[in-house]
Amino acid sequence: MVTMDSDLEYKRIARPTQRIFTGRVVRLMDGYTRELKVGQPVLVAVVTAASVMGLLLLAIRSLLSSAAGGGGRRSWKELRKGPEFLVTPLRLRDRDNRLFEVELHGHLAQSALHPADWVQITLKPQDPDLPPRVEQIVNLTTGQLLRPRHATLWSHLGPPLLLQAILGALIVLAVVVLLVLV
């Protein structure tokens, strides 16, 4: 009997279709992780450029035998997997007392949202099978502007790999320019 009630409640949950939604927080559901997809062309470009710089650094290290070996590099599989980010379903009621669900990607301070807070949410559509994603929240009850913090492709790849890729791309560009000019 309990599952029937929850099934009926689930069927009554709508998804907002407008970009800005104003309503009252009913409940923050338990969060779960979802993996961010990493586009292979971007990853190939970054890893290739970083490899050029890596080879140059390896050559320099071999000349200076006193230098310590390189740190542990992440494998292609680990880089391709992408970062995981927290997804928290958020249930809201509008002024007509209809129940809606949206997804909050990333982290907010624990004290940022409470049941019964009135909020104005800016939404971004996702896959048609998923509720819209929250871009920012204005908590009308407390007057706070909230933006969830989540992992990105660039934070997943990390500053060392990106710096190495930039330097590698500059070296390749310099070699190409020299070859064209000579």
PDB file of C-alpha atoms in Angstrom:
ATOM      1  CA  MET A   1       0.000   0.000   0.000  1.00  0.00           C
ATOM      2  CA  VAL A   2       2.904   2.389   0.771  1.00  0.00           C
ATOM      3  CA  THR A   3       4.420   1.898  -2.673  1.00  0.00           C
ATOM      4  CA  MET A   4       1.097   2.727  -4.281  1.00  0.00           C
ATOM      5  CA  ASP A   5       0.955   6.038  -2.413  1.00  0.00           C
ATOM      6  CA  SER A   6       4.518   6.888  -3.360  1.00  0.00           C
ATOM      7  CA  ASP A   7       3.798   5.928  -6.990  1.00  0.00           C
ATOM      8  CA  LEU A   8       0.782   8.246  -7.000  1.00  0.00           C
ATOM      9  CA  GLU A   9       2.842  11.041  -5.455  1.00  0.00           C
ATOM     10  CA  TYR A  10       5.608  10.502  -8.035  1.00  0.00           C
ATOM     11  CA  LYS A  11       3.104  10.802 -10.894  1.00  0.00           C
ATOM     12  CA  ARG A  12       1.906  14.147  -9.491  1.00  0.00           C
ATOM     13  CA  ILE A  13       5.413  15.635  -9.630  1.00  0.00           C
ATOM     14  CA  ALA A  14       5.813  18.008 -12.568  1.00  0.00           C
ATOM     15  CA  ARG A  15       8.879  19.582 -14.133  1.00  0.00           C
ATOM     16  CA  PRO A  16       9.031  23.345 -14.588  1.00  0.00           C
ATOM     17  CA  THR A  17       9.137  24.420 -18.213  1.00  0.00           C
ATOM     18  CA  GLN A  18       9.932  28.109 -17.729  1.00  0.00           C
ATOM     19  CA  ARG A  19      13.478  29.437 -17.229  1.00  0.00           C
ATOM     20  CA  ILE A  20      12.652  31.244 -13.958  1.00  0.00           C
ATOM     21  CA  PHE A  21      10.601  29.388 -11.353  1.00  0.00           C
ATOM     22  CA  THR A  22       9.349  30.781  -8.050  1.00  0.00           C
ATOM     23  CA  GLY A  23       8.178  28.446  -5.331  1.00  0.00           C
ATOM     24  CA  ARG A  24       8.558  27.103  -1.823  1.00  0.00           C
ATOM     25  CA  VAL A  25      11.153  24.461  -0.939  1.00  0.00           C
ATOM     26  CA  VAL A  26       9.409  21.258   0.098  1.00  0.00           C
ATOM     27  CA  ARG A  27      12.334  18.890   0.413  1.00  0.00           C
ATOM     28  CA  LEU A  28      15.946  18.341  -0.523  1.00  0.00           C
ATOM     29  CA  MET A  29      16.130  14.669  -1.459  1.00  0.00           C
ATOM     30  CA  ASP A  30      19.176  12.462  -0.810  1.00  0.00           C
ATOM     31  CA  GLY A  31      21.961  13.270  -3.227  1.00  0.00           C
ATOM     32  CA  TYR A  32      23.788  10.843  -5.493  1.00  0.00           C
ATOM     33  CA  THR A  33      26.776  11.132  -7.823  1.00  0.00           C
ATOM     34  CA  ARG A  34      26.702  11.389 -11.590  1.00  0.00           C
ATOM     35  CA  GLU A  35      29.696  11.311 -13.904  1.00  0.00           C
ATOM     36  CA  LEU A  36      30.527  14.299 -16.105  1.00  0.00           C
ATOM     37  CA  LYS A  37      31.119  13.228 -19.691  1.00  0.00           C
ATOM     38  CA  VAL A  38      34.486  14.150 -21.179  1.00  0.00           C
ATOM     39  CA  GLY A  39      34.556  14.817 -24.917  1.00  0.00           C
ATOM     40  CA  GLN A  40      37.230  12.741 -26.606  1.00  0.00           C
ATOM     41  CA  PRO A  41      38.401  15.448 -29.072  1.00  0.00           C
ATOM     42  CA  VAL A  42      39.109  17.882 -26.225  1.00  0.00           C
ATOM     43  CA  LEU A  43      40.861  15.206 -24.212  1.00  0.00           C
ATOM     44  CA  VAL A  44      42.977  14.083 -27.204  1.00  0.00           C
ATOM     45  CA  ALA A  45      44.066  17.670 -27.883  1.00  0.00           C
ATOM     46  CA  VAL A  46      44.997  18.349 -24.248  1.00  0.00           C
ATOM     47  CA  VAL A  47      46.819  15.040 -23.723  1.00  0.00           C
ATOM     48  CA  THR A  48      48.689  15.302 -27.054  1.00  0.00           C
ATOM     49  CA  ALA A  49      49.877  18.836 -26.317  1.00  0.00           C
ATOM     50  CA  ALA A  50      50.813  17.827 -22.766  1.00  0.00           C
ATOM     51  CA  SER A  51      52.748  14.821 -24.121  1.00  0.00           C
ATOM     52  CA  VAL A  52      54.944  17.083 -26.254  1.00  0.00           C
ATOM     53  CA  MET A  53      55.904  19.059 -23.163  1.00  0.00           C
ATOM     54  CA  GLY A  54      56.207  15.816 -21.177  1.00  0.00           C
ATOM     55  CA  LEU A  55      58.709  14.442 -23.687  1.00  0.00           C
ATOM     56  CA  LEU A  56      60.728  17.632 -23.487  1.00  0.00           C
ATOM     57  CA  LEU A  57      60.710  17.491 -19.671  1.00  0.00           C
ATOM     58  CA  LEU A  58      61.709  13.809 -19.804  1.00  0.00           C
ATOM     59  CA  ALA A  59      64.668  14.676 -22.025  1.00  0.00           C
ATOM     60  CA  ILE A  60      65.744  17.429 -19.617  1.00  0.00           C
ATOM     61  CA  ARG A  61      65.400  15.073 -16.626  1.00  0.00           C
ATOM     62  CA  SER A  62      67.523  12.432 -18.332  1.00  0.00           C
ATOM     63  CA  LEU A  63      70.258  15.033 -18.883  1.00  0.00           C
ATOM     64  CA  LEU A  64      70.083  16.060 -15.225  1.00  0.00           C
ATOM     65  CA  SER A  65      70.359  12.644 -13.625  1.00  0.00           C
ATOM     66  CA  SER A  66      70.043  14.056 -10.103  1.00  0.00           C
ATOM     67  CA  ALA A  67      66.402  15.079 -10.734  1.00  0.00           C
ATOM     68  CA  ALA A  68      63.763  12.842  -9.207  1.00  0.00           C
ATOM     69  CA  GLY A  69      61.441  10.818 -11.413  1.00  0.00           C
ATOM     70  CA  GLY A  70      58.055  12.174 -12.467  1.00  0.00           C
ATOM     71  CA  GLY A  71      55.017  11.832 -10.257  1.00  0.00           C
ATOM     72  CA  GLY A  72      52.200   9.399 -10.872  1.00  0.00           C
ATOM     73  CA  ARG A  73      50.263  10.307 -13.972  1.00  0.00           C
ATOM     74  CA  ARG A  74      46.622   9.471 -14.406  1.00  0.00           C
ATOM     75  CA  SER A  75      45.834   6.960 -17.097  1.00  0.00           C
ATOM     76  CA  TRP A  76      43.818   7.689 -20.239  1.00  0.00           C
ATOM     77  CA  LYS A  77      40.979   5.659 -18.766  1.00  0.00           C
ATOM     78  CA  GLU A  78      40.943   7.776 -15.585  1.00  0.00           C
ATOM     79  CA  LEU A  79      40.986  11.017 -17.585  1.00  0.00           C
ATOM     80  CA  ARG A  80      38.276   9.766 -19.942  1.00  0.00           C
ATOM     81  CA  LYS A  81      36.012   8.725 -17.075  1.00  0.00           C
ATOM     82  CA  GLY A  82      35.466  12.306 -16.003  1.00  0.00           C
ATOM     83  CA  PRO A  83      34.750  13.779 -12.603  1.00  0.00           C
ATOM     84  CA  GLU A  84      31.750  12.837 -10.528  1.00  0.00           C
ATOM     85  CA  PHE A  85      29.495  15.542  -9.181  1.00  0.00           C
ATOM     86  CA  LEU A  86      26.735  15.569  -6.606  1.00  0.00           C
ATOM     87  CA  VAL A  87      23.133  15.615  -7.876  1.00  0.00           C
ATOM     88  CA  THR A  88      20.454  16.509  -5.335  1.00  0.00           C
ATOM     89  CA  PRO A  89      16.806  16.336  -6.396  1.00  0.00           C
ATOM     90  CA  LEU A  90      14.925  19.345  -5.045  1.00  0.00           C
ATOM     91  CA  ARG A  91      11.142  19.327  -4.593  1.00  0.00           C
ATOM     92  CA  LEU A  92       9.274  22.636  -4.771  1.00  0.00           C
ATOM     93  CA  ARG A  93       5.670  23.842  -4.657  1.00  0.00           C
ATOM     94  CA  ASP A  94       4.429  26.782  -6.684  1.00  0.00           C
ATOM     95  CA  ARG A  95       1.790  29.315  -5.577  1.00  0.00           C
ATOM     96  CA  ASP A  96      -0.959  26.960  -6.860  1.00  0.00           C
ATOM     97  CA  ASN A  97       0.380  24.195  -4.565  1.00  0.00           C
ATOM     98  CA  ARG A  98       1.586  22.013  -7.467  1.00  0.00           C
ATOM     99  CA  LEU A  99       4.650  19.844  -6.772  1.00  0.00           C
ATOM    100  CA  PHE A 100       7.712  20.241  -9.006  1.00  0.00           C
ATOM    101  CA  GLU A 101      11.143  18.613  -9.112  1.00  0.00           C
ATOM    102  CA  VAL A 102      14.462  20.075 -10.277  1.00  0.00           C
ATOM    103  CA  GLU A 103      18.078  18.921  -9.938  1.00  0.00           C
ATOM    104  CA  LEU A 104      20.752  20.736  -7.998  1.00  0.00           C
ATOM    105  CA  HIS A 105      24.213  19.890  -9.386  1.00  0.00           C
ATOM    106  CA  GLY A 106      27.145  20.441  -7.078  1.00  0.00           C
ATOM    107  CA  HIS A 107      27.363  21.664  -3.521  1.00  0.00           C
ATOM    108  CA  LEU A 108      25.639  24.369  -1.504  1.00  0.00           C
ATOM    109  CA  ALA A 109      26.207  25.304   2.109  1.00  0.00           C
ATOM    110  CA  GLN A 110      24.029  23.154   4.386  1.00  0.00           C
ATOM    111  CA  SER A 111      22.315  26.200   5.844  1.00  0.00           C
ATOM    112  CA  ALA A 112      21.536  27.719   2.426  1.00  0.00           C
ATOM    113  CA  LEU A 113      18.106  26.103   1.883  1.00  0.00           C
ATOM    114  CA  HIS A 114      15.482  24.920   4.328  1.00  0.00           C
ATOM    115  CA  PRO A 115      12.010  23.488   3.816  1.00  0.00           C
ATOM    116  CA  ALA A 116       9.446  26.314   3.590  1.00  0.00           C
ATOM    117  CA  ASP A 117      11.968  28.833   2.153  1.00  0.00           C
ATOM    118  CA  TRP A 118      10.609  30.794  -0.809  1.00  0.00           C
ATOM    119  CA  VAL A 119      13.051  30.699  -3.711  1.00  0.00           C
ATOM    120  CA  GLN A 120      13.382  32.007  -7.230  1.00  0.00           C
ATOM    121  CA  ILE A 121      15.356  29.549  -9.319  1.00  0.00           C
ATOM    122  CA  THR A 122      17.012  30.015 -12.699  1.00  0.00           C
ATOM    123  CA  LEU A 123      16.817  26.712 -14.579  1.00  0.00           C
ATOM    124  CA  LYS A 124      18.621  25.150 -17.520  1.00  0.00           C
ATOM    125  CA  PRO A 125      17.065  22.268 -19.474  1.00  0.00           C
ATOM    126  CA  GLN A 126      18.900  18.938 -19.616  1.00  0.00           C
ATOM    127  CA  ASP A 127      18.267  15.609 -21.254  1.00  0.00           C
ATOM    128  CA  PRO A 128      14.476  15.165 -21.789  1.00  0.00           C
ATOM    129  CA  ASP A 129      14.480  12.265 -19.296  1.00  0.00           C
ATOM    130  CA  LEU A 130      15.878  14.475 -16.511  1.00  0.00           C
ATOM    131  CA  PRO A 131      14.385  17.386 -14.579  1.00  0.00           C
ATOM    132  CA  PRO A 132      15.850  20.824 -15.340  1.00  0.00           C
ATOM    133  CA  ARG A 133      19.124  21.779 -13.646  1.00  0.00           C
ATOM    134  CA  VAL A 134      19.431  24.676 -11.205  1.00  0.00           C
ATOM    135  CA  GLU A 135      21.861  27.392 -12.352  1.00  0.00           C
ATOM    136  CA  GLN A 136      21.288  29.789  -9.482  1.00  0.00           C
ATOM    137  CA  ILE A 137      18.916  30.254  -6.575  1.00  0.00           C
ATOM    138  CA  VAL A 138      17.720  33.453  -4.982  1.00  0.00           C
ATOM    139  CA  ASN A 139      16.493  32.526  -1.505  1.00  0.00           C
ATOM    140  CA  LEU A 140      13.712  35.098  -1.095  1.00  0.00           C
ATOM    141  CA  THR A 141      13.328  34.176   2.576  1.00  0.00           C
ATOM    142  CA  THR A 142      16.940  34.997   3.514  1.00  0.00           C
ATOM    143  CA  GLY A 143      17.879  37.259   0.595  1.00  0.00           C
ATOM    144  CA  GLN A 144      20.851  35.071  -0.402  1.00  0.00           C
ATOM    145  CA  LEU A 145      22.049  34.511  -3.962  1.00  0.00           C
ATOM    146  CA  LEU A 146      23.259  30.906  -4.244  1.00  0.00           C
ATOM    147  CA  ARG A 147      25.215  29.214  -7.015  1.00  0.00           C
ATOM    148  CA  PRO A 148      26.017  25.509  -6.710  1.00  0.00           C
ATOM    149  CA  ARG A 149      29.708  24.643  -7.066  1.00  0.00           C
ATOM    150  CA  HIS A 150      30.397  21.624  -9.220  1.00  0.00           C
ATOM    151  CA  ALA A 151      33.267  19.895 -10.972  1.00  0.00           C
ATOM    152  CA  THR A 152      34.149  20.908 -14.510  1.00  0.00           C
ATOM    153  CA  LEU A 153      36.226  19.337 -17.258  1.00  0.00           C
ATOM    154  CA  TRP A 154      39.032  21.807 -16.513  1.00  0.00           C
ATOM    155  CA  SER A 155      39.048  21.115 -12.780  1.00  0.00           C
ATOM    156  CA  HIS A 156      39.076  17.373 -13.569  1.00  0.00           C
ATOM    157  CA  LEU A 157      42.082  17.618 -15.873  1.00  0.00           C
ATOM    158  CA  GLY A 158      43.862  19.814 -13.339  1.00  0.00           C
ATOM    159  CA  PRO A 159      46.168  22.825 -13.583  1.00  0.00           C
ATOM    160  CA  PRO A 160      49.412  20.814 -14.002  1.00  0.00           C
ATOM    161  CA  LEU A 161      48.137  18.904 -17.046  1.00  0.00           C
ATOM    162  CA  LEU A 162      46.569  22.035 -18.561  1.00  0.00           C
ATOM    163  CA  LEU A 163      49.745  24.080 -18.039  1.00  0.00           C
ATOM    164  CA  GLN A 164      51.789  21.293 -19.587  1.00  0.00           C
ATOM    165  CA  ALA A 165      49.336  21.170 -22.528  1.00  0.00           C
ATOM    166  CA  ILE A 166      49.581  24.935 -23.081  1.00  0.00           C
ATOM    167  CA  LEU A 167      53.380  24.824 -23.022  1.00  0.00           C
ATOM    168  CA  GLY A 168      53.374  21.804 -25.352  1.00  0.00           C
ATOM    169  CA  ALA A 169      51.029  23.556 -27.791  1.00  0.00           C
ATOM    170  CA  LEU A 170      53.289  26.636 -27.771  1.00  0.00           C
ATOM    171  CA  ILE A 171      56.324  24.455 -28.547  1.00  0.00           C
ATOM    172  CA  VAL A 172      54.500  22.760 -31.440  1.00  0.00           C
ATOM    173  CA  LEU A 173      53.372  26.164 -32.724  1.00  0.00           C
ATOM    174  CA  ALA A 174      56.921  27.526 -32.488  1.00  0.00           C
ATOM    175  CA  VAL A 175      58.305  24.522 -34.417  1.00  0.00           C
ATOM    176  CA  VAL A 176      55.653  24.893 -37.130  1.00  0.00           C
ATOM    177  CA  VAL A 177      56.359  28.643 -37.458  1.00  0.00           C
ATOM    178  CA  LEU A 178      60.121  27.949 -37.708  1.00  0.00           C
ATOM    179  CA  LEU A 179      59.544  25.269 -40.366  1.00  0.00           C
ATOM    180  CA  VAL A 180      57.331  27.616 -42.390  1.00  0.00           C
ATOM    181  CA  LEU A 181      59.787  30.518 -42.153  1.00  0.00           C
ATOM    182  CA  VAL A 182      62.884  28.417 -42.997  1.00  0.00           C
TER     183      VAL A 182
END
